[in-house]
mmCIF file of N, CA and C in Angstrom:
data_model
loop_
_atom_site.group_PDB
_atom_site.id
_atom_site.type_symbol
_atom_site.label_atom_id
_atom_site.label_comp_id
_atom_site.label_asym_id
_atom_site.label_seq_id
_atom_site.Cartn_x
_atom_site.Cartn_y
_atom_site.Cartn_z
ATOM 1 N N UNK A 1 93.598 102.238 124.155
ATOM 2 C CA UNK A 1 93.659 103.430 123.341
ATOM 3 C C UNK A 1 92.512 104.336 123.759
ATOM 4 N N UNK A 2 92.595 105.732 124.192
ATOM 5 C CA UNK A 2 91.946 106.720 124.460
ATOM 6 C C UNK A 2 90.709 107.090 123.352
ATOM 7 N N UNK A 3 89.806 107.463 123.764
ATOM 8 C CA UNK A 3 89.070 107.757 122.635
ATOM 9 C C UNK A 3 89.093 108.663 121.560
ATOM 10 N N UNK A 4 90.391 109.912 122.246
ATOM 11 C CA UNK A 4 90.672 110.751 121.062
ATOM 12 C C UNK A 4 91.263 110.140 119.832
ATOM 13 N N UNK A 5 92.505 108.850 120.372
ATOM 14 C CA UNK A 5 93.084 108.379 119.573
ATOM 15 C C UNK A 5 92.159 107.266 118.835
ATOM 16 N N UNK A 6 90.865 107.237 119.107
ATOM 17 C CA UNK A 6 90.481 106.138 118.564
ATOM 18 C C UNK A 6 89.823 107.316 117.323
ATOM 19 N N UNK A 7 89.213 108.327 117.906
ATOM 20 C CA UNK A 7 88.351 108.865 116.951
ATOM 21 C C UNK A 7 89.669 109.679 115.514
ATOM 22 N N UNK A 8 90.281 109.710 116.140
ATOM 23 C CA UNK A 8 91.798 110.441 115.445
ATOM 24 C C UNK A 8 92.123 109.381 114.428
ATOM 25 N N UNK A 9 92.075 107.930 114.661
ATOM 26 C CA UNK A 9 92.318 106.222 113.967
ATOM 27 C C UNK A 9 91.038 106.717 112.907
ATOM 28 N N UNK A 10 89.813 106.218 113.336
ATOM 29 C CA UNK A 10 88.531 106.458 112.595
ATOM 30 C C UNK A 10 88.745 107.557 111.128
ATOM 31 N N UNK A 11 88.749 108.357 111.739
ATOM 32 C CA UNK A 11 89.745 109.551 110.943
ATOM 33 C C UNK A 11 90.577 109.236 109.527
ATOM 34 N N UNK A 12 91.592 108.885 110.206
ATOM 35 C CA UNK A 12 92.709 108.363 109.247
ATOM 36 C C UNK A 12 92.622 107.369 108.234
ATOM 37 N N UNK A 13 91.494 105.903 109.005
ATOM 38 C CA UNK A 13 90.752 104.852 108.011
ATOM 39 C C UNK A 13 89.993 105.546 107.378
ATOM 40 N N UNK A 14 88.734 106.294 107.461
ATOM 41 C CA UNK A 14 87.831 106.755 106.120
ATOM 42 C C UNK A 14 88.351 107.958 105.516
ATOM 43 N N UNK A 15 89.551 108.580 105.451
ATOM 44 C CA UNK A 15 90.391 109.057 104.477
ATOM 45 C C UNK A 15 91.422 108.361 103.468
ATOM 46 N N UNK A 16 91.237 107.272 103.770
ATOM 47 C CA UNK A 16 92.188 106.276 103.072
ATOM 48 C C UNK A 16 91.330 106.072 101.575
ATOM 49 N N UNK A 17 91.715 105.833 100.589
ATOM 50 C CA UNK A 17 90.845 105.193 99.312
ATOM 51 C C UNK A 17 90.821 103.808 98.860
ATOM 52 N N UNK A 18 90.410 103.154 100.289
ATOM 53 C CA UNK A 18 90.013 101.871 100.222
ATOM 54 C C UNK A 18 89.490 101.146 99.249
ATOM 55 N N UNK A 19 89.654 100.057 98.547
ATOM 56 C CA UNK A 19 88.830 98.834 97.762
ATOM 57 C C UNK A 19 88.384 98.342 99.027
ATOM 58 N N UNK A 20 87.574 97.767 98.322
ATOM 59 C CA UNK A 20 86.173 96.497 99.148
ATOM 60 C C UNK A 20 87.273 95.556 99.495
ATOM 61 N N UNK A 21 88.326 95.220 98.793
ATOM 62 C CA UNK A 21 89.134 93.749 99.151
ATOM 63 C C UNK A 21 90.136 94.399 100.522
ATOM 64 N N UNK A 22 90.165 95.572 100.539
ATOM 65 C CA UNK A 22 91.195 96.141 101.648
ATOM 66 C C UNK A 22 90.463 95.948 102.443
ATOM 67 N N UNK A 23 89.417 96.619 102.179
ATOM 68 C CA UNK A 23 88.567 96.966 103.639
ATOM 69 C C UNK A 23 87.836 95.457 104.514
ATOM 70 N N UNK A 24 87.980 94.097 103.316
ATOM 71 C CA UNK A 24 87.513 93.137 104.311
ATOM 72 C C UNK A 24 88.792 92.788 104.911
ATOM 73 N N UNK A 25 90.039 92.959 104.027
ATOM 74 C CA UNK A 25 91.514 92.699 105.044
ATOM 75 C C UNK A 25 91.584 93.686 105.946
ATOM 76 N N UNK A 26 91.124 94.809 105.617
ATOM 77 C CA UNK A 26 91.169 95.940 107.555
ATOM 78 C C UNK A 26 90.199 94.702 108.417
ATOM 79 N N UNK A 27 89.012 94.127 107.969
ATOM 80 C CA UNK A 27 88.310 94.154 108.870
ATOM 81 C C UNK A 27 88.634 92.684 109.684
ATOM 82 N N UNK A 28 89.632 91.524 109.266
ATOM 83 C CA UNK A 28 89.752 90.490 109.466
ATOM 84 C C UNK A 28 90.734 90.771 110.264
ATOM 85 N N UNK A 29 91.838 91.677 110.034
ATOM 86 C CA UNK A 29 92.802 92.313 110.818
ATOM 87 C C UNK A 29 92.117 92.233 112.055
ATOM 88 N N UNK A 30 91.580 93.466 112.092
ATOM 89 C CA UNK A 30 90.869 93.703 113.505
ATOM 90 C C UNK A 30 90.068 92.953 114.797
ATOM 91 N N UNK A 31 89.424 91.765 113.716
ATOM 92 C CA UNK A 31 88.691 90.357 114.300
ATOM 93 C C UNK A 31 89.651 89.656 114.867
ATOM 94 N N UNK A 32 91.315 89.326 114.416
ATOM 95 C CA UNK A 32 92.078 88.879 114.899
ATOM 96 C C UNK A 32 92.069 89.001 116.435
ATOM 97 N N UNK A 33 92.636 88.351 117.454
ATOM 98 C CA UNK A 33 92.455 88.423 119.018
ATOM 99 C C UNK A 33 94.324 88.989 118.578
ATOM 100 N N UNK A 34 94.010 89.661 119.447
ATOM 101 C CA UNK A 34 96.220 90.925 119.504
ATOM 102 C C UNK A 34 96.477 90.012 121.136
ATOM 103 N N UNK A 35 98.033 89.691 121.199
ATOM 104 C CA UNK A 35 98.278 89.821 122.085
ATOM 105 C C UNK A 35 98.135 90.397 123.421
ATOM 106 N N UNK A 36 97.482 91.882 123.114
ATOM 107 C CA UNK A 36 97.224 92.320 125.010
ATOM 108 C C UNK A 36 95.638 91.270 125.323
ATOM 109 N N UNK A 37 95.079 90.802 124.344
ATOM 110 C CA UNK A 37 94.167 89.939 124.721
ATOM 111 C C UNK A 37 94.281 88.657 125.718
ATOM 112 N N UNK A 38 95.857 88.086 125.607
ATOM 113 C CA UNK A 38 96.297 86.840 126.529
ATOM 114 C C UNK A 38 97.311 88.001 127.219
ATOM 115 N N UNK A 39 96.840 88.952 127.808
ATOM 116 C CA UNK A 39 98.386 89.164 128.911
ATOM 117 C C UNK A 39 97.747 88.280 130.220
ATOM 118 N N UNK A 40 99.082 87.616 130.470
ATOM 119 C CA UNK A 40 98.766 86.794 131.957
ATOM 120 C C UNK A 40 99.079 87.853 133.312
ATOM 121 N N UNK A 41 98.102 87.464 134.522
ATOM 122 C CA UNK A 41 97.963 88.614 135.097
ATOM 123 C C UNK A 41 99.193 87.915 136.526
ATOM 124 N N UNK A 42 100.216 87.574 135.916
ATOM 125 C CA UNK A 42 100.908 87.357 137.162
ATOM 126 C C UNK A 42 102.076 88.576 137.223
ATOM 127 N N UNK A 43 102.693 88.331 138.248
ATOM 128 C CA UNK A 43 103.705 89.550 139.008
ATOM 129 C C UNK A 43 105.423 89.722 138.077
ATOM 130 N N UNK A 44 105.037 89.075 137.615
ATOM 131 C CA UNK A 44 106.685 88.858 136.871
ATOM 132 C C UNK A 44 106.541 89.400 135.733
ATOM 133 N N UNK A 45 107.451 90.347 135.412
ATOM 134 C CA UNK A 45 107.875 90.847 133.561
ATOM 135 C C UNK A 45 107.734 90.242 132.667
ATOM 136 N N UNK A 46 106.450 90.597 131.505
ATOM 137 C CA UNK A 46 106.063 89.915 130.546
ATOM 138 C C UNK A 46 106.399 90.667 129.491
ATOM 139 N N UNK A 47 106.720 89.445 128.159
ATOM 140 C CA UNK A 47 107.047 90.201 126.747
ATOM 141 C C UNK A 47 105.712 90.143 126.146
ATOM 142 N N UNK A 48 105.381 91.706 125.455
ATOM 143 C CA UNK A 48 104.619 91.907 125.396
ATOM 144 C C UNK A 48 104.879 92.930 124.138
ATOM 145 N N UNK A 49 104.378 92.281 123.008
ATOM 146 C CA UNK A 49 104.914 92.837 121.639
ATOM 147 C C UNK A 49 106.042 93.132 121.408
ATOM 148 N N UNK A 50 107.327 92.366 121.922
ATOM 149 C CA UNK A 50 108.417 92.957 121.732
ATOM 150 C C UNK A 50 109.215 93.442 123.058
ATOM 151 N N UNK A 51 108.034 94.098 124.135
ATOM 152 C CA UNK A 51 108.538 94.634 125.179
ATOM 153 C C UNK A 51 107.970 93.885 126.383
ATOM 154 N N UNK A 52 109.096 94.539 127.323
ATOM 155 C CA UNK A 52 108.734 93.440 128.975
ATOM 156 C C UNK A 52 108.468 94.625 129.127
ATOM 157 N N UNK A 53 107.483 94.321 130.118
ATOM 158 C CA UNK A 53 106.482 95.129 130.720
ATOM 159 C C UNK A 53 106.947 94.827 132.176
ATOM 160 N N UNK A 54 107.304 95.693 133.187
ATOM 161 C CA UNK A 54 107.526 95.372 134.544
ATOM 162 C C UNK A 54 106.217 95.273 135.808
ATOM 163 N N UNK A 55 105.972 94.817 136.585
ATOM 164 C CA UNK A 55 104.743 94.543 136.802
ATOM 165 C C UNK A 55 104.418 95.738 137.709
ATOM 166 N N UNK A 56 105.639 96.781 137.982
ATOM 167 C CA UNK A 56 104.835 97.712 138.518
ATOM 168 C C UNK A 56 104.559 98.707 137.518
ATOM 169 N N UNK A 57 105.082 98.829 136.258
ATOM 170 C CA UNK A 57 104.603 99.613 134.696
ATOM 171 C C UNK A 57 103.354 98.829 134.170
ATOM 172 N N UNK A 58 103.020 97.890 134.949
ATOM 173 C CA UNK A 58 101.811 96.875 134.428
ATOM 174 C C UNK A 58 100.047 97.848 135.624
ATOM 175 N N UNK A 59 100.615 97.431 136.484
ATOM 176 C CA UNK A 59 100.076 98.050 137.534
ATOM 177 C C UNK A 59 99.383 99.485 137.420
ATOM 178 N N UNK A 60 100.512 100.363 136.889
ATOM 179 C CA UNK A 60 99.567 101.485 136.572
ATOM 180 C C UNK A 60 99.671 101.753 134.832
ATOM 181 N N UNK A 61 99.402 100.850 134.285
ATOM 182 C CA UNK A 61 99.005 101.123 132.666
ATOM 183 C C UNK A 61 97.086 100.832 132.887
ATOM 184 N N UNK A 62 96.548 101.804 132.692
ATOM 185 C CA UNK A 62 95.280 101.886 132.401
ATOM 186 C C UNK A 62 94.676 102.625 133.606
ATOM 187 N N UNK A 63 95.209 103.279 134.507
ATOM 188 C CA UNK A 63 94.523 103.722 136.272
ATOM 189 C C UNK A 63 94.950 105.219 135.897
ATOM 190 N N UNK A 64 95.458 105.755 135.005
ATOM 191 C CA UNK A 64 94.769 107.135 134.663
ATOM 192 C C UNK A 64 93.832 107.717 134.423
ATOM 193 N N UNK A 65 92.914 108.415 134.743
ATOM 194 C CA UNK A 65 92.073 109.108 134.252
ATOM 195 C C UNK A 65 92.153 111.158 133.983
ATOM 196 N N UNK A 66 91.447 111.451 133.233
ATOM 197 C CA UNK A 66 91.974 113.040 132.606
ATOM 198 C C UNK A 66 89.873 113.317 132.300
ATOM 199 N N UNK A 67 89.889 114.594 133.360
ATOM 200 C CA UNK A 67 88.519 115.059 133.651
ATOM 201 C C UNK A 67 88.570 116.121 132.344
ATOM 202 N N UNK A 68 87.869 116.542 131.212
ATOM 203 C CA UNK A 68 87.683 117.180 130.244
ATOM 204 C C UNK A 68 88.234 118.671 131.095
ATOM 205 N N UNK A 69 87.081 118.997 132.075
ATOM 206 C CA UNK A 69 87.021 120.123 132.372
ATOM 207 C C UNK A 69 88.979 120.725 132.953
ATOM 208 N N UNK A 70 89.755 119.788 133.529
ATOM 209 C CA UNK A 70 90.822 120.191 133.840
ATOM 210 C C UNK A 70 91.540 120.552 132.807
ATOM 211 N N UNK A 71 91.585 120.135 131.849
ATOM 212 C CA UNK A 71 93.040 120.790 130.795
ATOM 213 C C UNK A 71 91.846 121.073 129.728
ATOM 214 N N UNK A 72 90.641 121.837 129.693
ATOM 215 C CA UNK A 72 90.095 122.259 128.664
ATOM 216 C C UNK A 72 90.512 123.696 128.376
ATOM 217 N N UNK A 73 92.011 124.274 129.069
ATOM 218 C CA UNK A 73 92.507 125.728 128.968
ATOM 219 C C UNK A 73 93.360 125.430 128.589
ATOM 220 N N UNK A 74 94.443 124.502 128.389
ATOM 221 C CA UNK A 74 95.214 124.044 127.948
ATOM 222 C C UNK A 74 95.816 123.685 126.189
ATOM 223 N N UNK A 75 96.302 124.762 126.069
ATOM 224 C CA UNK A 75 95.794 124.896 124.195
ATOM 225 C C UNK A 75 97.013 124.531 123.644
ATOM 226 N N UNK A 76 98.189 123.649 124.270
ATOM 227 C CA UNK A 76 99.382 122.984 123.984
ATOM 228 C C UNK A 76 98.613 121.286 123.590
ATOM 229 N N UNK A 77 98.151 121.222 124.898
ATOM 230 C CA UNK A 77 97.419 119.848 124.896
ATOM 231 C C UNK A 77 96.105 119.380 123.547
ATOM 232 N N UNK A 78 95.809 120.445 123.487
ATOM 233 C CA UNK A 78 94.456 120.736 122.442
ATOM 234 C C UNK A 78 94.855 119.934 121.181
ATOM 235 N N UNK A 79 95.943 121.257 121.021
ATOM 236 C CA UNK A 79 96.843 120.749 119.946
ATOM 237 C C UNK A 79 97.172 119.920 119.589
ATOM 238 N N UNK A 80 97.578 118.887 120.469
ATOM 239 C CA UNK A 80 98.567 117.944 120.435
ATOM 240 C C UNK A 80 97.668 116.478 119.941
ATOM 241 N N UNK A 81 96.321 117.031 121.111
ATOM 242 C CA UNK A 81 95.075 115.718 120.809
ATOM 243 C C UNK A 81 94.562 115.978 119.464
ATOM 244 N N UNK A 82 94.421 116.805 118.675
ATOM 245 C CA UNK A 82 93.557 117.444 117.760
ATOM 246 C C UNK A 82 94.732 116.750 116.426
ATOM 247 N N UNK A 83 95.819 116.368 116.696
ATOM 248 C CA UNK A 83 96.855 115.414 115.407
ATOM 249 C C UNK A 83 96.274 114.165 115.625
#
């Protein structure tokens, strides 16, 4: 998860009107280890929450990168990060 979407998450949790008993179930949630934690790194299509993942959709999940300065004119995109 990107950091907009993380700070966008952040967001959304301390607008919530949490009890103390939620917020230690958010936080045990989170301690939990998730599945992309055991993805096995072999060549063959893995289920992976539900979905197979093909190993060349495996391959390039995470080898993007996005330089601020290129789409900082970009006021569709702005938008879109700013939900």
């Amino acid at each position: 998860m990107g950091t907009v979407s993380m700070n966008n998450l952040w967001s959304f949790i301390q607008g919530l009107s949490l009890t103390a008993s939620d917020r230690r179930w958010l936080a045990s949630k989170l301690l939990e280890p998730s599945g992309s934690d055991m993805i096995p790194s072999n060549d063959t299509a893995t289920d992976i929450g539900g979905y197979i993942i093909s190993p060349k959709r495996r391959k390039l999940m995470g080898c993007v990168t996005i330089d601020p300065k290129d789409i900082e004119s970009d006021e569709r995109l702005k938008y879109i990060l700013s939900k």
